[in-house]
PDB file of C-alpha atoms in Angstrom:
ATOM      1  CA  GLU A   1      -4.549-149.718 109.627  1.00  0.00           C
ATOM      2  CA  ALA A   2      -5.973-148.762 106.240  1.00  0.00           C
ATOM      3  CA  ASP A   3      -8.650-146.092 106.153  1.00  0.00           C
ATOM      4  CA  ILE A   4     -11.359-147.508 103.951  1.00  0.00           C
ATOM      5  CA  TYR A   5     -14.982-147.202 104.915  1.00  0.00           C
ATOM      6  CA  GLN A   6     -18.110-148.919 103.715  1.00  0.00           C
ATOM      7  CA  THR A   7     -21.687-147.926 104.415  1.00  0.00           C
ATOM      8  CA  PRO A   8     -24.117-149.233 105.300  1.00  0.00           C
ATOM      9  CA  ARG A   9     -22.689-152.185 107.229  1.00  0.00           C
ATOM     10  CA  TYR A  10     -25.989-154.028 107.017  1.00  0.00           C
ATOM     11  CA  LEU A  11     -28.951-153.523 104.701  1.00  0.00           C
ATOM     12  CA  VAL A  12     -32.203-155.457 104.527  1.00  0.00           C
ATOM     13  CA  ILE A  13     -34.449-154.263 101.747  1.00  0.00           C
ATOM     14  CA  GLY A  14     -37.263-155.414  99.511  1.00  0.00           C
ATOM     15  CA  THR A  15     -37.105-156.687  95.963  1.00  0.00           C
ATOM     16  CA  GLY A  16     -37.102-154.073  93.229  1.00  0.00           C
ATOM     17  CA  LYS A  17     -35.484-151.286  95.248  1.00  0.00           C
ATOM     18  CA  LYS A  18     -32.524-149.300  93.978  1.00  0.00           C
ATOM     19  CA  ILE A  19     -29.480-149.677  96.228  1.00  0.00           C
ATOM     20  CA  THR A  20     -26.190-147.834  96.422  1.00  0.00           C
ATOM     21  CA  LEU A  21     -23.361-149.216  98.534  1.00  0.00           C
ATOM     22  CA  GLU A  22     -20.796-146.601  99.487  1.00  0.00           C
ATOM     23  CA  CYS A  23     -17.026-147.063  99.657  1.00  0.00           C
ATOM     24  CA  SER A  24     -14.582-144.332 100.571  1.00  0.00           C
ATOM     25  CA  GLN A  25     -10.854-144.283 101.181  1.00  0.00           C
ATOM     26  CA  THR A  26      -8.720-141.474 102.506  1.00  0.00           C
ATOM     27  CA  MET A  27      -5.346-142.738 101.341  1.00  0.00           C
ATOM     28  CA  GLY A  28      -5.434-141.314  97.828  1.00  0.00           C
ATOM     29  CA  HIS A  29      -5.188-144.771  96.286  1.00  0.00           C
ATOM     30  CA  ASP A  30      -5.788-144.919  92.546  1.00  0.00           C
ATOM     31  CA  LYS A  31      -6.893-148.545  92.425  1.00  0.00           C
ATOM     32  CA  MET A  32     -10.161-149.659  93.974  1.00  0.00           C
ATOM     33  CA  TYR A  33     -12.063-152.939  93.888  1.00  0.00           C
ATOM     34  CA  TRP A  34     -15.430-154.492  94.683  1.00  0.00           C
ATOM     35  CA  TYR A  35     -15.704-158.141  95.679  1.00  0.00           C
ATOM     36  CA  GLN A  36     -18.691-160.330  96.367  1.00  0.00           C
ATOM     37  CA  GLN A  37     -18.364-162.946  99.108  1.00  0.00           C
ATOM     38  CA  ASP A  38     -20.929-165.490 100.236  1.00  0.00           C
ATOM     39  CA  PRO A  39     -20.590-166.769 103.842  1.00  0.00           C
ATOM     40  CA  GLY A  40     -17.509-168.916 104.313  1.00  0.00           C
ATOM     41  CA  MET A  41     -16.577-168.674 100.662  1.00  0.00           C
ATOM     42  CA  GLU A  42     -13.834-167.048  98.628  1.00  0.00           C
ATOM     43  CA  LEU A  43     -13.917-163.482  97.334  1.00  0.00           C
ATOM     44  CA  HIS A  44     -14.957-162.892  93.727  1.00  0.00           C
ATOM     45  CA  LEU A  45     -13.947-159.696  91.955  1.00  0.00           C
ATOM     46  CA  ILE A  46     -16.957-157.967  90.377  1.00  0.00           C
ATOM     47  CA  HIS A  47     -15.625-154.471  89.555  1.00  0.00           C
ATOM     48  CA  TYR A  48     -12.381-152.539  89.667  1.00  0.00           C
ATOM     49  CA  SER A  49     -11.031-149.119  88.843  1.00  0.00           C
ATOM     50  CA  TYR A  50      -7.535-147.882  88.091  1.00  0.00           C
ATOM     51  CA  GLY A  51      -8.419-144.251  88.671  1.00  0.00           C
ATOM     52  CA  VAL A  52     -10.963-141.499  88.099  1.00  0.00           C
ATOM     53  CA  ASN A  53     -13.320-142.253  85.192  1.00  0.00           C
ATOM     54  CA  SER A  54     -11.923-145.777  84.915  1.00  0.00           C
ATOM     55  CA  THR A  55     -14.160-148.768  85.636  1.00  0.00           C
ATOM     56  CA  GLU A  56     -13.867-152.390  84.555  1.00  0.00           C
ATOM     57  CA  LYS A  57     -15.877-155.563  84.980  1.00  0.00           C
ATOM     58  CA  GLY A  58     -14.331-158.172  87.208  1.00  0.00           C
ATOM     59  CA  ASP A  59     -14.063-161.930  86.913  1.00  0.00           C
ATOM     60  CA  LEU A  60     -17.557-162.645  88.239  1.00  0.00           C
ATOM     61  CA  SER A  61     -20.477-161.317  86.238  1.00  0.00           C
ATOM     62  CA  SER A  62     -22.628-158.923  88.241  1.00  0.00           C
ATOM     63  CA  GLU A  63     -25.761-156.903  87.521  1.00  0.00           C
ATOM     64  CA  SER A  64     -24.370-154.079  89.618  1.00  0.00           C
ATOM     65  CA  THR A  65     -22.681-150.979  88.226  1.00  0.00           C
ATOM     66  CA  VAL A  66     -19.976-148.726  89.618  1.00  0.00           C
ATOM     67  CA  SER A  67     -18.715-145.208  89.091  1.00  0.00           C
ATOM     68  CA  ARG A  68     -15.456-143.424  89.882  1.00  0.00           C
ATOM     69  CA  ILE A  69     -15.981-139.682  89.682  1.00  0.00           C
ATOM     70  CA  ARG A  70     -13.628-138.944  92.570  1.00  0.00           C
ATOM     71  CA  THR A  71     -10.509-140.723  93.704  1.00  0.00           C
ATOM     72  CA  GLU A  72     -11.898-141.246  97.207  1.00  0.00           C
ATOM     73  CA  HIS A  73     -15.274-142.764  96.276  1.00  0.00           C
ATOM     74  CA  PHE A  74     -16.209-145.946  94.452  1.00  0.00           C
ATOM     75  CA  PRO A  75     -19.954-146.530  94.916  1.00  0.00           C
ATOM     76  CA  LEU A  76     -21.715-149.678  93.720  1.00  0.00           C
ATOM     77  CA  THR A  77     -25.327-149.529  92.534  1.00  0.00           C
ATOM     78  CA  LEU A  78     -28.012-152.111  92.000  1.00  0.00           C
ATOM     79  CA  GLU A  79     -30.877-150.615  89.996  1.00  0.00           C
ATOM     80  CA  SER A  80     -33.414-153.242  90.989  1.00  0.00           C
ATOM     81  CA  ALA A  81     -32.455-155.541  93.830  1.00  0.00           C
ATOM     82  CA  ARG A  82     -33.363-159.231  93.735  1.00  0.00           C
ATOM     83  CA  PRO A  83     -32.972-162.017  96.317  1.00  0.00           C
ATOM     84  CA  SER A  84     -30.106-163.436  94.237  1.00  0.00           C
ATOM     85  CA  HIS A  85     -28.138-160.276  95.104  1.00  0.00           C
ATOM     86  CA  THR A  86     -28.075-161.251  98.769  1.00  0.00           C
ATOM     87  CA  SER A  87     -24.421-161.467  99.736  1.00  0.00           C
ATOM     88  CA  GLN A  88     -21.575-159.605 101.375  1.00  0.00           C
ATOM     89  CA  TYR A  89     -19.913-156.892  99.302  1.00  0.00           C
ATOM     90  CA  LEU A  90     -16.323-155.941 100.124  1.00  0.00           C
ATOM     91  CA  CYS A  91     -14.504-152.870  98.882  1.00  0.00           C
ATOM     92  CA  ALA A  92     -10.727-152.612  98.687  1.00  0.00           C
ATOM     93  CA  SER A  93      -8.124-150.104  97.604  1.00  0.00           C
ATOM     94  CA  MET A  94      -4.478-150.386  96.743  1.00  0.00           C
ATOM     95  CA  GLY A  95      -1.596-147.967  96.640  1.00  0.00           C
ATOM     96  CA  GLN A  96       1.673-148.184  94.774  1.00  0.00           C
ATOM     97  CA  ASN A  97       3.613-151.337  95.690  1.00  0.00           C
ATOM     98  CA  GLN A  98       1.176-152.181  98.475  1.00  0.00           C
ATOM     99  CA  PRO A  99      -1.275-155.031  99.072  1.00  0.00           C
ATOM    100  CA  GLN A 100      -4.992-154.447  98.777  1.00  0.00           C
ATOM    101  CA  HIS A 101      -6.629-153.105 101.923  1.00  0.00           C
ATOM    102  CA  PHE A 102     -10.241-153.966 102.644  1.00  0.00           C
ATOM    103  CA  GLY A 103     -13.205-152.336 104.268  1.00  0.00           C
ATOM    104  CA  ASP A 104     -15.416-154.321 106.639  1.00  0.00           C
ATOM    105  CA  GLY A 105     -18.059-154.928 103.996  1.00  0.00           C
ATOM    106  CA  THR A 106     -21.780-154.462 103.539  1.00  0.00           C
ATOM    107  CA  ARG A 107     -24.013-157.420 104.306  1.00  0.00           C
ATOM    108  CA  LEU A 108     -26.920-157.116 101.895  1.00  0.00           C
ATOM    109  CA  SER A 109     -30.136-159.076 102.266  1.00  0.00           C
ATOM    110  CA  ILE A 110     -32.892-158.759  99.692  1.00  0.00           C
ATOM    111  CA  LEU A 111     -36.314-159.962 100.764  1.00  0.00           C
TER     112      LEU A 111
ATOM    113  CA  GLY B   1      -6.739-171.256  83.870  1.00  0.00           C
ATOM    114  CA  GLU B   2      -5.453-169.511  86.943  1.00  0.00           C
ATOM    115  CA  SER B   3      -6.566-170.827  90.294  1.00  0.00           C
ATOM    116  CA  VAL B   4      -5.567-170.661  93.903  1.00  0.00           C
ATOM    117  CA  GLY B   5      -6.760-173.331  96.281  1.00  0.00           C
ATOM    118  CA  LEU B   6      -6.273-174.503  99.813  1.00  0.00           C
ATOM    119  CA  HIS B   7      -5.623-178.102 100.834  1.00  0.00           C
ATOM    120  CA  LEU B   8      -7.653-178.098 104.047  1.00  0.00           C
ATOM    121  CA  PRO B   9     -10.913-176.289 104.619  1.00  0.00           C
ATOM    122  CA  THR B  10     -10.607-176.457 108.441  1.00  0.00           C
ATOM    123  CA  LEU B  11      -7.766-176.651 110.939  1.00  0.00           C
ATOM    124  CA  SER B  12      -8.146-177.084 114.682  1.00  0.00           C
ATOM    125  CA  VAL B  13      -5.146-176.576 116.989  1.00  0.00           C
ATOM    126  CA  GLN B  14      -4.442-176.251 120.672  1.00  0.00           C
ATOM    127  CA  GLU B  15      -3.469-172.892 122.069  1.00  0.00           C
ATOM    128  CA  GLY B  16       0.300-172.564 122.044  1.00  0.00           C
ATOM    129  CA  ASP B  17       0.837-175.001 119.190  1.00  0.00           C
ATOM    130  CA  ASN B  18       2.160-173.967 115.811  1.00  0.00           C
ATOM    131  CA  SER B  19      -0.271-173.810 112.887  1.00  0.00           C
ATOM    132  CA  ILE B  20       0.463-174.457 109.246  1.00  0.00           C
ATOM    133  CA  ILE B  21      -2.000-173.450 106.542  1.00  0.00           C
ATOM    134  CA  ASN B  22      -1.292-174.565 102.989  1.00  0.00           C
ATOM    135  CA  CYS B  23      -2.191-173.187  99.601  1.00  0.00           C
ATOM    136  CA  ALA B  24      -1.605-174.384  96.035  1.00  0.00           C
ATOM    137  CA  TYR B  25      -1.511-172.154  93.010  1.00  0.00           C
ATOM    138  CA  SER B  26      -1.518-173.013  89.340  1.00  0.00           C
ATOM    139  CA  ASN B  27      -0.065-169.999  87.538  1.00  0.00           C
ATOM    140  CA  SER B  28       3.688-170.452  87.436  1.00  0.00           C
ATOM    141  CA  ALA B  29       4.046-166.873  86.185  1.00  0.00           C
ATOM    142  CA  SER B  30       2.599-165.381  89.390  1.00  0.00           C
ATOM    143  CA  ASP B  31       5.112-163.163  91.108  1.00  0.00           C
ATOM    144  CA  TYR B  32       3.315-161.960  94.210  1.00  0.00           C
ATOM    145  CA  PHE B  33       1.337-163.725  96.933  1.00  0.00           C
ATOM    146  CA  ILE B  34      -0.522-162.499  99.994  1.00  0.00           C
ATOM    147  CA  TRP B  35      -2.034-164.061 103.082  1.00  0.00           C
ATOM    148  CA  TYR B  36      -5.156-162.473 104.554  1.00  0.00           C
ATOM    149  CA  LYS B  37      -6.968-163.128 107.825  1.00  0.00           C
ATOM    150  CA  GLN B  38     -10.708-162.610 107.983  1.00  0.00           C
ATOM    151  CA  GLU B  39     -12.502-162.512 111.295  1.00  0.00           C
ATOM    152  CA  SER B  40     -16.246-162.862 111.555  1.00  0.00           C
ATOM    153  CA  GLY B  41     -18.045-159.721 110.463  1.00  0.00           C
ATOM    154  CA  LYS B  42     -14.905-158.032 109.155  1.00  0.00           C
ATOM    155  CA  GLY B  43     -13.079-157.601 105.906  1.00  0.00           C
ATOM    156  CA  PRO B  44      -9.863-159.466 105.104  1.00  0.00           C
ATOM    157  CA  GLN B  45      -6.850-158.123 106.955  1.00  0.00           C
ATOM    158  CA  PHE B  46      -3.366-158.242 105.446  1.00  0.00           C
ATOM    159  CA  ILE B  47      -0.987-160.560 107.294  1.00  0.00           C
ATOM    160  CA  ILE B  48       2.098-161.023 105.175  1.00  0.00           C
ATOM    161  CA  ASP B  49       3.162-161.094 101.542  1.00  0.00           C
ATOM    162  CA  ILE B  50       5.971-162.587  99.521  1.00  0.00           C
ATOM    163  CA  ARG B  51       7.392-162.033  96.066  1.00  0.00           C
ATOM    164  CA  SER B  52       8.455-164.844  93.809  1.00  0.00           C
ATOM    165  CA  ASN B  53      12.140-163.953  94.120  1.00  0.00           C
ATOM    166  CA  MET B  54      11.990-165.081  97.763  1.00  0.00           C
ATOM    167  CA  ASP B  55      11.473-168.491  99.384  1.00  0.00           C
ATOM    168  CA  LYS B  56      10.682-167.335 102.890  1.00  0.00           C
ATOM    169  CA  ARG B  57       9.556-164.234 104.693  1.00  0.00           C
ATOM    170  CA  GLN B  58       9.013-163.754 108.387  1.00  0.00           C
ATOM    171  CA  GLY B  59       6.793-161.409 110.310  1.00  0.00           C
ATOM    172  CA  GLN B  60       5.708-161.262 113.906  1.00  0.00           C
ATOM    173  CA  ARG B  61       4.804-164.891 114.789  1.00  0.00           C
ATOM    174  CA  VAL B  62       4.079-165.611 111.122  1.00  0.00           C
ATOM    175  CA  THR B  63       6.214-167.047 108.366  1.00  0.00           C
ATOM    176  CA  VAL B  64       5.308-167.517 104.721  1.00  0.00           C
ATOM    177  CA  LEU B  65       7.106-170.146 102.650  1.00  0.00           C
ATOM    178  CA  LEU B  66       7.008-170.248  98.883  1.00  0.00           C
ATOM    179  CA  ASN B  67       7.943-173.335  96.899  1.00  0.00           C
ATOM    180  CA  LYS B  68       7.871-172.372  93.245  1.00  0.00           C
ATOM    181  CA  THR B  69       8.882-175.845  92.091  1.00  0.00           C
ATOM    182  CA  VAL B  70       5.602-177.370  93.263  1.00  0.00           C
ATOM    183  CA  LYS B  71       3.648-174.096  93.259  1.00  0.00           C
ATOM    184  CA  HIS B  72       2.899-174.254  96.943  1.00  0.00           C
ATOM    185  CA  LEU B  73       2.508-171.551  99.558  1.00  0.00           C
ATOM    186  CA  SER B  74       2.214-171.983 103.299  1.00  0.00           C
ATOM    187  CA  LEU B  75       1.530-169.792 106.305  1.00  0.00           C
ATOM    188  CA  GLN B  76       3.037-170.775 109.622  1.00  0.00           C
ATOM    189  CA  ILE B  77       1.734-169.237 112.826  1.00  0.00           C
ATOM    190  CA  ALA B  78       3.888-169.740 115.892  1.00  0.00           C
ATOM    191  CA  ALA B  79       2.393-170.185 119.372  1.00  0.00           C
ATOM    192  CA  THR B  80      -1.160-169.948 118.089  1.00  0.00           C
ATOM    193  CA  GLN B  81      -3.488-167.889 120.245  1.00  0.00           C
ATOM    194  CA  PRO B  82      -7.295-167.769 120.485  1.00  0.00           C
ATOM    195  CA  GLY B  83      -7.197-164.414 118.707  1.00  0.00           C
ATOM    196  CA  ASP B  84      -5.753-166.197 115.677  1.00  0.00           C
ATOM    197  CA  SER B  85      -9.061-167.996 115.120  1.00  0.00           C
ATOM    198  CA  ALA B  86     -10.334-166.818 111.745  1.00  0.00           C
ATOM    199  CA  VAL B  87     -10.546-167.771 108.091  1.00  0.00           C
ATOM    200  CA  TYR B  88      -7.245-167.471 106.267  1.00  0.00           C
ATOM    201  CA  PHE B  89      -7.071-166.803 102.533  1.00  0.00           C
ATOM    202  CA  CYS B  90      -4.132-166.911 100.229  1.00  0.00           C
ATOM    203  CA  ALA B  91      -4.251-164.646  97.206  1.00  0.00           C
ATOM    204  CA  GLU B  92      -2.232-164.561  94.034  1.00  0.00           C
ATOM    205  CA  LYS B  93      -1.643-161.558  91.835  1.00  0.00           C
ATOM    206  CA  SER B  94      -3.233-162.688  88.615  1.00  0.00           C
ATOM    207  CA  SER B  95      -2.724-159.696  86.350  1.00  0.00           C
ATOM    208  CA  ASN B  96      -2.282-155.958  86.501  1.00  0.00           C
ATOM    209  CA  TYR B  97      -3.031-155.411  90.168  1.00  0.00           C
ATOM    210  CA  LYS B  98      -5.868-157.930  90.382  1.00  0.00           C
ATOM    211  CA  LEU B  99      -5.876-160.712  92.958  1.00  0.00           C
ATOM    212  CA  THR B 100      -7.289-164.229  92.759  1.00  0.00           C
ATOM    213  CA  PHE B 101      -8.355-165.656  96.117  1.00  0.00           C
ATOM    214  CA  GLY B 102      -8.465-169.226  97.311  1.00  0.00           C
ATOM    215  CA  LYS B 103     -11.381-170.766  99.161  1.00  0.00           C
ATOM    216  CA  GLY B 104     -10.038-170.136 102.655  1.00  0.00           C
ATOM    217  CA  THR B 105      -9.137-172.250 105.686  1.00  0.00           C
ATOM    218  CA  LEU B 106     -11.001-171.910 108.954  1.00  0.00           C
ATOM    219  CA  LEU B 107      -8.527-171.967 111.846  1.00  0.00           C
ATOM    220  CA  THR B 108      -9.978-172.787 115.251  1.00  0.00           C
ATOM    221  CA  VAL B 109      -7.778-172.445 118.326  1.00  0.00           C
ATOM    222  CA  ASN B 110      -8.834-174.514 121.315  1.00  0.00           C
ATOM    223  CA  PRO B 111      -7.934-173.171 124.792  1.00  0.00           C
TER     224      PRO B 111
END
């Protein structure tokens, strides 16, 4: 089982708040990813990183930002949350010649 | 453009029957495919993968078949159990370690 952790698991917060979703992996993987998933729907890539100090926008436009200062951490930040940001956010990492492994996600609800 | 899609959004089977979940892809240059299982409240879990130089790959109770001629992928689950109930996604490596996911099939196993 892959060791990738996301916190918080659930977050209900008001509009306008700054939010940081945490993602950590202990496998030393260089590549990390953030996906957005609405209930029952497919995953959409919003950010990815190939290593420290590397971040790229994904296929789905997102107002969130990410940083990769350390290999283990890939936090996602929303500067000012809005109801349209309500969704599930999934983090994944990938090692050499391996499939992507996912965390259990953060369910975010903006009131 | 690249896309991965599933033929059936839902599949209901009796416990003990075999299940077949289908997936179509459009990028003939794709060389790597993955099946994920996602249970309620969890992140996608890797089931099995296959590279384009193979037609078939077997795991424990699962088999993936790849037909490159018609760009079709299938997941077969033998002796389906209630614990197999979940949403199943196929994913295609689109470019440089990124994956494109299909819409998912909800598998329900009836006791």
